[in-house]
Amino acid sequence: MEHVQPPAEELALLDRELAQLDARRASLLTRRAWLVSALQPQPQAPDAPRWHTPPVGHGWAPGQPWSAAPRAAKPSGPPRSAQNVLLTLGGLLLTVAAIAFTLVSWGSMGIGGRSAVLALVTVAALAAPAVLLRRKLAATAEALAALALVLTLLDVYAVHAVAAPDADGLTFTAVASAVLAALWAAYGLALGKLHLPMPAAVFFVQWPLLLGAWAAGAPAIVVGWALLVTAVVDGAIALWGKGLGVRVTAGIGLAVMGSAALLTGLGESLTADGPLGAVLPGALLLTAAVAALAGAWRAPNGYAQAAGVVAGLAAVAAVGGVLRAAVPGTWHVPVYLLCGLALLSVVRAPLPRAAGRGVLAAAGAVVAGALLWAVPPVAAVLLGPVELVAEVWAGAPDGFRGALGESMRWSDSAAAPVVLAVVAGLLGAAYRWWPSLVRVAAPLVTPGATARAAAGAGALALGWGTLLLAAATLGVPYPVAVALETVLVAGLLLVAVRGAEASSAGPAGAAGGGRSAVAVTALVAAVGGAVSVGLLSLAAEAATYAVFGALVVLFAGAALRTRAVVEQAVLAVAAVVWGTVLTGCAARSLELAPHEAAPLLLAVPAVTVLLGARLRLHPVALPVELTGALGALVAVGLAVPDAPFLALVLALCGVLAAGAAVRPERRPAAGYVAAVLFVAATWVRLAASEVSAPEAYTLPVTVPALVVGVLRRRKDPEASSWTAYGPGLAATLLPSLAVAWTDPDWVRPLLLGVAALVITLLGARYRLQALLLLGGAVLALDTLHELAPYVVQVAGALPRWLPPALAGLLLLAVGATYEQRLRDARRLKDLLGRMR
């Protein structure tokens, strides 16, 4: 009979064989490379043999496996990086010497000596690179060119200090920058192999216009024009300049000067007193936009797209600034939004694709900024009713705004609904006529189905926010606001249900795939709106019952209507929550104390248990029952201040858990919960009745429970000892232990200790885990209670340093035998695991 290996073992064997073949192939290739190199002709001494064994350390040695091929000989001479370091240090030292000479030793020489020395050194530094380049010493030439650059700066300082000490500093610096830019540009063109002169010339180009305008005391708008012209020159150099250093320097200058020019124009536009005052800043911004678009025609794709973004934002700031100055302050953001939306016409403009995308991105940025301004008031409408929780049923407020508090200045947000409505309308139109939009936008972008889903979801969310914010801005009456929010929740639920049905009916939904973004958005908005309108209804009793009753009906009906599991579970859970709140409101109407209202709150958990029995294995059953269990937990929390009511609530919760445990799929968890609840109810009841001998009540329960456990074990020997004996033993041992800890007498602790010892021995004898652990734990705690006074007395008599020392010794001993203790713990765990 042929033995067939398991797939895992066969796969591991194949992997080992392939690894060995790869290793063998690598060694053969290494040996072949050495043989090829050995066969090539090499200069040899006359007496040297033609064939020889490769020496050890060069790839192979007798008796050793073939190893890597011979290493290539390292190039002789210092590396290029070392040469650069030396030249840099040399140039730096010469520069420091020149600066020290100029600043320190300058005054000790006459005017002739100063001029002669400085001119001679500068001319020599400028002339030396030409000689060095002819001798192909490019690195040394670059170092001397850097020294010459510093010397020219020192020349400028010297001229200002000696020849023109009274000249204005800014004016002189502007003229000197222009002269240095021209000098270094000519020098760089003359010595084209040097990399430093042309970037230096570009650097000096940045300052003449800016410093000249500043020196002349020109207004800010003139300074902005100077910055813009400089940025345009930088852009031209970045596009047509030669050499990476030139283009990078010009690009940095373009970014800095262009940003400064745009910020200057924007600041002047925002602070203009009227439309005429905003014209000049607008002209500056429009010129910047035109220049950016002009550069986008020649720039690479990434830079062209950035130029499109700058052009779009500058155009919006220019036109919007003029229009903004003509409207009240509340409507400034809508004006800029309309200007941003006008940029969408770029899809028909003959622009490069990258630049057009940049303009569309600018339009999106404007819309996003407008939404950031308009969305916070919507959040205030949704979260404002939280203040009503502190004053439930205090009376209907005066209008919608009264229920939202006075934290918002609604007059300043009058234009926010308009912004939301405009954006929502555009997104809705895009979602509705998506094929036409794709066809129109095809020259620039090709949006997919995900973009359409996002547009639909955004239109729905913004439309919902528009209606809420409009109601708050207009200050509608309180009943109208409550009715409006409830109707909106109903509409959102309708959209969510229909979207879920459409998703489940389609191929993706059938396969359990993605869901409609519109449906998910509608579901989230419905839950959020339900919470908001629920809080809003707390101002009046009638409104509370009407709203939460309607929410229960709406969410329960939506859960029954949809077939999508996740949506159905969310809707059902929400319905249970609203029902729990409704029962709490009924308790408040009956003027019940919190502990008296606790049993009434168990009505909803009882319904969820019955509903779970009806749904059984349906995926929605578990979330619904867990939500009901949370309601029961709330009821227990309300009953805590009153022990008799707490015992009643715990017992009722135990009944509900026992009812759930009837079902096989809930029995493992609900059965234990029911037992714990019943025992806890008994303890609480005994404590509330001030019973000093709980054994009189617990032993009549323990004895029949143990008899039932024995019969269960005889019928099913594999049954767990916790199931058979655990509840019965715990019913007596744990209450007795609690009383023994407060009992000053010695009889109960002694009897309890003897009983626990017997139970522990029985558990060890018959290998029953429940008896061993439960009896051992009770015995240990009872013994600790009895020995505690003596331990305290001994600890008080010991020196203060002894307990820490003993603890340290214990830790050292445990650490030294850690592995052995770990093995002992594992053996103990295995031993307990084998017990029943």
Coordinates of N, CA, C and O in Angstrom, one line a residue, residues 2 11 13 59 85 108 196 220 275 292 336 347 349 361 449 532 541 561 629 661 711 722 768 815 835:
E2 N 0.7 2.1 -0.9 CA 1.5 3.3 -1.1 C 1.1 4.4 -0.1 O -0.1 4.6 0.1
L11 N 4.6 19.8 0.8 CA 5.0 21.1 0.4 C 6.3 21.5 1.1 O 7.2 22.1 0.5
L13 N 8.7 19.5 2.0 CA 9.7 18.7 1.4 C 10.1 19.3 0.1 O 11.3 19.5 -0.2
G59 N 38.0 32.8 -3.7 CA 36.8 32.2 -4.3 C 36.8 30.7 -4.0 O 35.8 30.1 -3.9
V85 N 35.4 67.6 0.5 CA 35.5 68.0 1.9 C 36.7 68.9 2.1 O 36.6 70.0 2.7
S108 N 43.0 99.8 9.7 CA 44.4 100.1 9.9 C 45.1 100.5 8.6 O 46.3 100.8 8.6
L196 N 27.9 77.6 -9.6 CA 27.4 78.5 -8.6 C 27.0 79.9 -9.1 O 26.0 80.4 -8.6
A220 N 1.2 99.2 0.1 CA 1.2 97.7 0.1 C 0.9 97.2 -1.2 O 1.5 96.2 -1.6
P275 N -16.2 98.6 -3.3 CA -15.9 98.0 -4.5 C -14.7 98.6 -5.2 O -13.8 97.9 -5.8
A292 N 0.0 82.6 -13.8 CA 0.1 81.2 -13.4 C -0.5 80.3 -14.6 O 0.1 79.3 -14.9
Y336 N -18.2 84.5 -2.5 CA -17.0 83.7 -2.9 C -17.4 82.3 -3.4 O -16.7 81.8 -4.3
V347 N -14.2 73.4 -17.7 CA -14.3 72.2 -18.5 C -14.4 72.5 -20.0 O -14.2 71.7 -20.9
A349 N -13.0 75.4 -21.3 CA -11.9 76.3 -21.7 C -10.7 75.5 -22.3 O -10.5 74.3 -22.0
A361 N -9.7 71.7 -9.0 CA -9.4 71.6 -7.6 C -9.5 72.8 -6.8 O -10.0 72.8 -5.6
A449 N -18.1 55.6 -10.6 CA -19.3 55.3 -9.8 C -19.1 55.8 -8.4 O -20.1 56.2 -7.7
S532 N -31.7 63.9 17.9 CA -31.8 65.3 18.0 C -33.3 65.7 18.3 O -33.6 66.4 19.2
E541 N -44.2 67.4 27.7 CA -44.5 66.0 27.9 C -45.3 65.5 26.7 O -45.0 64.3 26.3
R561 N -39.5 46.4 7.0 CA -39.6 46.6 5.6 C -38.3 46.2 4.8 O -38.4 45.7 3.7
A629 N -31.0 43.7 27.0 CA -30.2 43.5 28.2 C -29.6 44.8 28.8 O -29.5 44.9 30.0
A661 N -32.9 31.3 28.2 CA -32.1 30.1 28.3 C -32.9 28.9 27.8 O -32.3 27.8 27.6
L711 N -27.9 13.5 40.3 CA -28.7 12.8 39.3 C -28.3 13.2 37.9 O -28.2 12.3 37.0
W722 N -19.3 22.3 37.3 CA -19.9 23.6 37.5 C -21.4 23.6 37.3 O -22.1 24.3 38.0
L768 N -13.2 16.9 40.7 CA -14.3 17.8 40.4 C -13.8 19.2 40.5 O -13.5 19.7 41.6
G815 N 12.1 35.0 40.6 CA 12.8 35.2 39.3 C 13.9 34.2 39.0 O 14.1 33.8 37.9
M835 N -10.1 18.1 34.9 CA -11.2 17.8 35.8 C -12.5 18.2 35.2 O -12.5 19.1 34.3

